[in-house]
CSV table of N, CA and C in Angstrom, one decimal:
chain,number,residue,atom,x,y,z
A,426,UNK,N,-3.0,-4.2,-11.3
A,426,UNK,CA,-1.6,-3.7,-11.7
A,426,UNK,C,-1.7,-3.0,-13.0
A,427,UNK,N,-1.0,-1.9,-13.2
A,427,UNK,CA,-1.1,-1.4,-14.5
A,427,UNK,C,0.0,-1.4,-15.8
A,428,UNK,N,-0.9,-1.6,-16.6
A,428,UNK,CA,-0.2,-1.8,-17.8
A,428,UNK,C,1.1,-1.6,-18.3
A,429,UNK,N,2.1,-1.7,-18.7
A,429,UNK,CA,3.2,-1.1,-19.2
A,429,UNK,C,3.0,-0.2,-20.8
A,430,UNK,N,2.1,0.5,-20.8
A,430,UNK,CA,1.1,0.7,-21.9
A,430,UNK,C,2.3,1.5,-22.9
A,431,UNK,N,3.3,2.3,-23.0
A,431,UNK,CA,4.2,3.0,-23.6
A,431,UNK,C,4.7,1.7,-24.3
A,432,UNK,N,5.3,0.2,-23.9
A,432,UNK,CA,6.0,-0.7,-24.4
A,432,UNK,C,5.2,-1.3,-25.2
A,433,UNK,N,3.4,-1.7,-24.9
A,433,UNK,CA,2.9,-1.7,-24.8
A,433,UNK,C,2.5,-1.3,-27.1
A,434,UNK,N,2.6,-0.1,-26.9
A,434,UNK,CA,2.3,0.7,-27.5
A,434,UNK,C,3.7,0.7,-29.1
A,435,UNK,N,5.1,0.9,-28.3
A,435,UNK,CA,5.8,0.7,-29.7
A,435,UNK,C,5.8,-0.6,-29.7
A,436,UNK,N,5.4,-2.0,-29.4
A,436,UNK,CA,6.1,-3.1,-30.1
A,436,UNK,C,4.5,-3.1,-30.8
A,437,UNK,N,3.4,-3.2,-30.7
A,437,UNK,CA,2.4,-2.6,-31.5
A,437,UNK,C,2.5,-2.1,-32.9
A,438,UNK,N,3.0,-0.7,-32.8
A,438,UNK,CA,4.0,0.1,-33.8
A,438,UNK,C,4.7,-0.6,-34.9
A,439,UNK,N,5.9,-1.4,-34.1
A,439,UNK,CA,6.7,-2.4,-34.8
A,439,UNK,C,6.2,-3.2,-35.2
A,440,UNK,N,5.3,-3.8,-35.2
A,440,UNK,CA,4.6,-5.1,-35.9
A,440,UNK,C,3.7,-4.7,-36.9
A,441,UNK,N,3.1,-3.7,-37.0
A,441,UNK,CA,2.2,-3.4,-37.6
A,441,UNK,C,3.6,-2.5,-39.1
A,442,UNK,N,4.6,-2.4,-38.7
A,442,UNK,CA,5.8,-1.8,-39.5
A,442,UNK,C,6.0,-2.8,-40.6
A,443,UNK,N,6.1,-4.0,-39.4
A,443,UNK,CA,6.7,-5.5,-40.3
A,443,UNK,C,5.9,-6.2,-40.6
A,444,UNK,N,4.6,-5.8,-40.7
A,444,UNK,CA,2.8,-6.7,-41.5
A,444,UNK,C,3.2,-5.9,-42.6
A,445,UNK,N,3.4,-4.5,-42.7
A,445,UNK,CA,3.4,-3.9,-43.7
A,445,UNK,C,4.6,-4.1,-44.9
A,446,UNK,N,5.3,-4.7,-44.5
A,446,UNK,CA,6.5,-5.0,-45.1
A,446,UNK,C,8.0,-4.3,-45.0
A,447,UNK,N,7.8,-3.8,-44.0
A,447,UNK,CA,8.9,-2.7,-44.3
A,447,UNK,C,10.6,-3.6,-43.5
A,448,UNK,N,12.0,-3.0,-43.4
A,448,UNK,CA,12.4,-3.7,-43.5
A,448,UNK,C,12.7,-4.1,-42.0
A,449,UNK,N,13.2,-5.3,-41.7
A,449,UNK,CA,12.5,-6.0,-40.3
A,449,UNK,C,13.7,-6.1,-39.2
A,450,UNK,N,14.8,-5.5,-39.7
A,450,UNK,CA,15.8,-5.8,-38.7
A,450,UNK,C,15.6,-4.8,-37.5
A,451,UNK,N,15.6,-3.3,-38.4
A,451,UNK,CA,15.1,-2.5,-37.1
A,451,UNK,C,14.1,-2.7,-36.2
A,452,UNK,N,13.0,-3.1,-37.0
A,452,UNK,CA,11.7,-2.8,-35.9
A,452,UNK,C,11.3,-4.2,-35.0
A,453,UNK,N,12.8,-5.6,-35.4
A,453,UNK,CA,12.6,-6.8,-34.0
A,453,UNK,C,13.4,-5.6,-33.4
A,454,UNK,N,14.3,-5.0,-33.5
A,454,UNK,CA,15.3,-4.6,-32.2
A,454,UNK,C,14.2,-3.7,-31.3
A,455,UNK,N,13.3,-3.0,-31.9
A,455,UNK,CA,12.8,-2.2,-31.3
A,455,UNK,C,11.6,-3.3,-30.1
A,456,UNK,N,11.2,-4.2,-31.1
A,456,UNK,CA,10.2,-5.0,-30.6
A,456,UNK,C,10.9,-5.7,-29.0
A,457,UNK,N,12.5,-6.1,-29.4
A,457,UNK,CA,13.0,-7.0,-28.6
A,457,UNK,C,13.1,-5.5,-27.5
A,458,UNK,N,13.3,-4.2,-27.3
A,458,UNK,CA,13.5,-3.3,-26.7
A,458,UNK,C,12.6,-2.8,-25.4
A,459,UNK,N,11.3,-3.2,-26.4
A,459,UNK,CA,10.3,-2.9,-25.6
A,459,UNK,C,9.8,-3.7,-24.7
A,460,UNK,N,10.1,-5.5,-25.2
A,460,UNK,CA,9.4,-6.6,-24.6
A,460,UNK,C,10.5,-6.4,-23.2
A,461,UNK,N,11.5,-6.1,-23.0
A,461,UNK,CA,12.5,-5.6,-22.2
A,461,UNK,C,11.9,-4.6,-21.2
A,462,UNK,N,11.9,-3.8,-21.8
A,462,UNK,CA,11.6,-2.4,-20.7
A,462,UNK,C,10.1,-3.2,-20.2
A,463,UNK,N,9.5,-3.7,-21.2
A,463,UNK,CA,8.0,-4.3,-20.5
A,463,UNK,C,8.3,-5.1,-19.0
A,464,UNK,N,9.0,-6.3,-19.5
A,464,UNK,CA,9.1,-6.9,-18.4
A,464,UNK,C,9.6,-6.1,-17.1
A,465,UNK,N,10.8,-5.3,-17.4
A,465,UNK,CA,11.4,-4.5,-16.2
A,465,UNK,C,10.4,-4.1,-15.5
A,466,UNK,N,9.3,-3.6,-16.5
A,466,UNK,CA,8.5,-2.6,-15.7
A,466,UNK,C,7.5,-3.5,-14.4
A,467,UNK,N,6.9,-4.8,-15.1
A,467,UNK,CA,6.2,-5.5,-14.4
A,467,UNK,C,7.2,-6.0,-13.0
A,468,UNK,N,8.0,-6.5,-13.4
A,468,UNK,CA,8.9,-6.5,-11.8
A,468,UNK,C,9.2,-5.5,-11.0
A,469,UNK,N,9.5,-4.5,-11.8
A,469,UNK,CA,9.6,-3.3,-10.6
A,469,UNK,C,8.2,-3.0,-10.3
A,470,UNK,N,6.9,-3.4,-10.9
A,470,UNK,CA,6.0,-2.8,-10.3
A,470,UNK,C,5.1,-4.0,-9.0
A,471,UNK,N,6.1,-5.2,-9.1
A,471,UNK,CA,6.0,-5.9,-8.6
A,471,UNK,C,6.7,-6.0,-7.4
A,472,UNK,N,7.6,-5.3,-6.7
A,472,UNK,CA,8.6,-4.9,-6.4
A,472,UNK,C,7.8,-4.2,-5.4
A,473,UNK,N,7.4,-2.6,-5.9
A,473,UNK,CA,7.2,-1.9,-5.8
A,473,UNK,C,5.8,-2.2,-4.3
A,474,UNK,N,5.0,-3.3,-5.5
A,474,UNK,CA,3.3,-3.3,-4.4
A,474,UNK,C,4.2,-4.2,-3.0
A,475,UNK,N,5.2,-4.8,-3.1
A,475,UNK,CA,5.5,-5.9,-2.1
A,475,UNK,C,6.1,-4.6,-1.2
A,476,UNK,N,7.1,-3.6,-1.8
A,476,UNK,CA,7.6,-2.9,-0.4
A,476,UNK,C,6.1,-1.6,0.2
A,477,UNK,N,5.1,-1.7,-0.8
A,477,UNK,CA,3.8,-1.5,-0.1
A,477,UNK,C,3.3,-1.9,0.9
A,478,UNK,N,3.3,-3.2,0.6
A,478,UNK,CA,2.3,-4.1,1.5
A,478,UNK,C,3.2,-4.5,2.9
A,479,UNK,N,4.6,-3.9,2.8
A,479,UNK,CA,5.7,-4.4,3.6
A,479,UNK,C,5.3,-2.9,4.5
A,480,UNK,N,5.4,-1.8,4.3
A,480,UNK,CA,5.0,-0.8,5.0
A,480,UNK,C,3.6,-0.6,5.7
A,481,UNK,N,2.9,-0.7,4.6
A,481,UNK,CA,1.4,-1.1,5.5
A,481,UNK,C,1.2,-2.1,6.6
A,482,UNK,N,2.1,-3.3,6.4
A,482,UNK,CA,1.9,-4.0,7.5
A,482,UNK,C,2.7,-3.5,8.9
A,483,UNK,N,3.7,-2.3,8.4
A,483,UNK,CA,4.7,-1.7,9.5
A,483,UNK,C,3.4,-0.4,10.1
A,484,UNK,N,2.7,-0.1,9.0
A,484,UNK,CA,1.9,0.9,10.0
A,484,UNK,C,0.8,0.4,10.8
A,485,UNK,N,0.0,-0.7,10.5
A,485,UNK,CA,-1.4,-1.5,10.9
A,485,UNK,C,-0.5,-1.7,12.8
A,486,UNK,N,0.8,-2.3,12.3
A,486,UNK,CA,1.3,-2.7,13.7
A,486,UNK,C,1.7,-2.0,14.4
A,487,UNK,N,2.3,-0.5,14.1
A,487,UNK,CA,2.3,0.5,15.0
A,487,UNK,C,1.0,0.8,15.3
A,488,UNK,N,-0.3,0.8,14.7
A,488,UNK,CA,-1.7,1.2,15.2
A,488,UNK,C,-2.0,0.4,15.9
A,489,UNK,N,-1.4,-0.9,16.5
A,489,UNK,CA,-2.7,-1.8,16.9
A,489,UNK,C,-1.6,-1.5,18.0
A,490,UNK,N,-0.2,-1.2,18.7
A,490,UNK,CA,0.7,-0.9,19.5
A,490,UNK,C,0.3,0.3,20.0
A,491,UNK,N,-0.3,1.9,19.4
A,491,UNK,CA,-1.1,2.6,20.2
A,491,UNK,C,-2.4,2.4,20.7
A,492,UNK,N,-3.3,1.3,19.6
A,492,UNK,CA,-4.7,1.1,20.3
A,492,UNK,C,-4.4,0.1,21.8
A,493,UNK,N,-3.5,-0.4,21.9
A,493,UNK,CA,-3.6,-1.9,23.1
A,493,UNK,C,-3.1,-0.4,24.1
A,494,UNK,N,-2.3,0.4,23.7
A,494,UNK,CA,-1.7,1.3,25.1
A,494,UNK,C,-2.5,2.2,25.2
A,495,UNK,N,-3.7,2.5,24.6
A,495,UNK,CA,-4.9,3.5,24.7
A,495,UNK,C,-5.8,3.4,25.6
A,496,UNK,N,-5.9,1.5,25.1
A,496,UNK,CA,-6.9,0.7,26.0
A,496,UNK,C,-5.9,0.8,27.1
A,497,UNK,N,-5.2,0.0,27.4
A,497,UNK,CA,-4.5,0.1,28.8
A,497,UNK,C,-4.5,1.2,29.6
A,498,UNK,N,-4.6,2.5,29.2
A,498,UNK,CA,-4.5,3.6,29.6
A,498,UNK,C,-6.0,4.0,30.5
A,499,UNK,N,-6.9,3.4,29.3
A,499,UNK,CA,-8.0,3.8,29.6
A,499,UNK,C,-8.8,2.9,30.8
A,500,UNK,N,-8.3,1.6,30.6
A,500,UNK,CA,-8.6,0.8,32.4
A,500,UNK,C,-8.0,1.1,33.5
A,501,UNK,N,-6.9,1.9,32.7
A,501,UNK,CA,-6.1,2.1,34.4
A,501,UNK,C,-6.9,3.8,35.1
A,502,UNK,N,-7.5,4.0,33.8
A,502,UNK,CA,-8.3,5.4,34.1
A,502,UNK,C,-9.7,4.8,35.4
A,503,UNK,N,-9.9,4.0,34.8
A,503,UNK,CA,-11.8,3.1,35.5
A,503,UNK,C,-11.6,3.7,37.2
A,504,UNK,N,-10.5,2.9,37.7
A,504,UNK,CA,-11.2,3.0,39.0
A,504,UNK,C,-10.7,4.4,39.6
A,505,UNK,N,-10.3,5.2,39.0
A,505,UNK,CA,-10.3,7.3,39.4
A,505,UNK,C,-10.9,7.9,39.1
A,506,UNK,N,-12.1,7.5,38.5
A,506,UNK,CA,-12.9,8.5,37.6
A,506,UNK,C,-14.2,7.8,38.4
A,507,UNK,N,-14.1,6.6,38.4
A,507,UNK,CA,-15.7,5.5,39.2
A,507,UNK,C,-15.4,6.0,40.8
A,508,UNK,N,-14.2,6.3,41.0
A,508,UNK,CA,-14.2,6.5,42.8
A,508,UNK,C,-14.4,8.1,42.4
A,509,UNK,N,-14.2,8.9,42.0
A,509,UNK,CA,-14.7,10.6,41.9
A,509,UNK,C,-15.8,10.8,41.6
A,510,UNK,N,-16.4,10.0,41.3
A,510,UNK,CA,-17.9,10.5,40.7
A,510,UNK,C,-18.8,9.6,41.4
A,511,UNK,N,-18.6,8.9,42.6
A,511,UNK,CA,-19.8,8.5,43.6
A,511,UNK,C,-20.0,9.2,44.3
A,512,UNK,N,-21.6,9.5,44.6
A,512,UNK,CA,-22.5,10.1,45.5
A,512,UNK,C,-21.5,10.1,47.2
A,513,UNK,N,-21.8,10.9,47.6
A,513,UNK,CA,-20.8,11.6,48.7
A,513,UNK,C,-22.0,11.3,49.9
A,514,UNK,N,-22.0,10.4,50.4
A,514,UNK,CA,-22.9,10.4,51.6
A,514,UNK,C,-22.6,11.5,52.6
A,515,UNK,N,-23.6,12.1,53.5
A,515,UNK,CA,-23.8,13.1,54.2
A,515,UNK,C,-23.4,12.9,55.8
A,516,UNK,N,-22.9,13.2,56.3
A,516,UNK,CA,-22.7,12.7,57.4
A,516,UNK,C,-23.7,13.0,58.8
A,517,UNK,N,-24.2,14.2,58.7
A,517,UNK,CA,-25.1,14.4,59.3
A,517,UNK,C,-26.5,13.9,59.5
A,518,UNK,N,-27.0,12.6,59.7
A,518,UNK,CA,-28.5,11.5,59.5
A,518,UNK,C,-29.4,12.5,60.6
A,519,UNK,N,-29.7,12.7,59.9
A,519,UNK,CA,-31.5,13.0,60.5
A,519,UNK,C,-32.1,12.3,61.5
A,520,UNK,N,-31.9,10.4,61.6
A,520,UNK,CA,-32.6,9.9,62.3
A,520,UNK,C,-31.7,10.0,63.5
């Protein structure tokens, strides 16, 4: 899964603001802003892989719905092609 690396990155910013001393009300709001959009992001990207894996399993099942009617197709092919392609006995015997 990947990072929320931008939120990631200013609450970083902000703390490194407030080690330095500087004054602290702005840079929690920022901090509390980012831990915000962070989480958003991990749910929507959690979100996001479930209506993946919700699709993928919608296409795997349309494929395995052409492969079974492919095959079906192809047995009902067997005995037209095995009766057309045997040796044609001759009617005329020699003996």
């Amino acid at each position: 899964m990947p990072l929320p690396t931008n939120e990631i990155a200013q609450i970083r910013w902000a703390l490194r603001a407030l080690d330095m001393g500087k004054d602290g009300e702005d840079y929690l709001d920022v901090v509390k802003t980012a831990l915000k959009d962070g989480i958003s992001y991990v749910h929507g990207q959690a979100e996001r892989n479930l209506i993946e894996d919700d699709l993928q399993v919608s296409r795997l099942n349309a494929l395995l719905v052409y492969v079974v009617v492919g095959l079906a197709l192809l047995m009902a092919a067997v005995p037209f092609v095995s009766r057309s392609s045997r040796p044609r006995r001759s009617r005329s015997s020699g003996r």
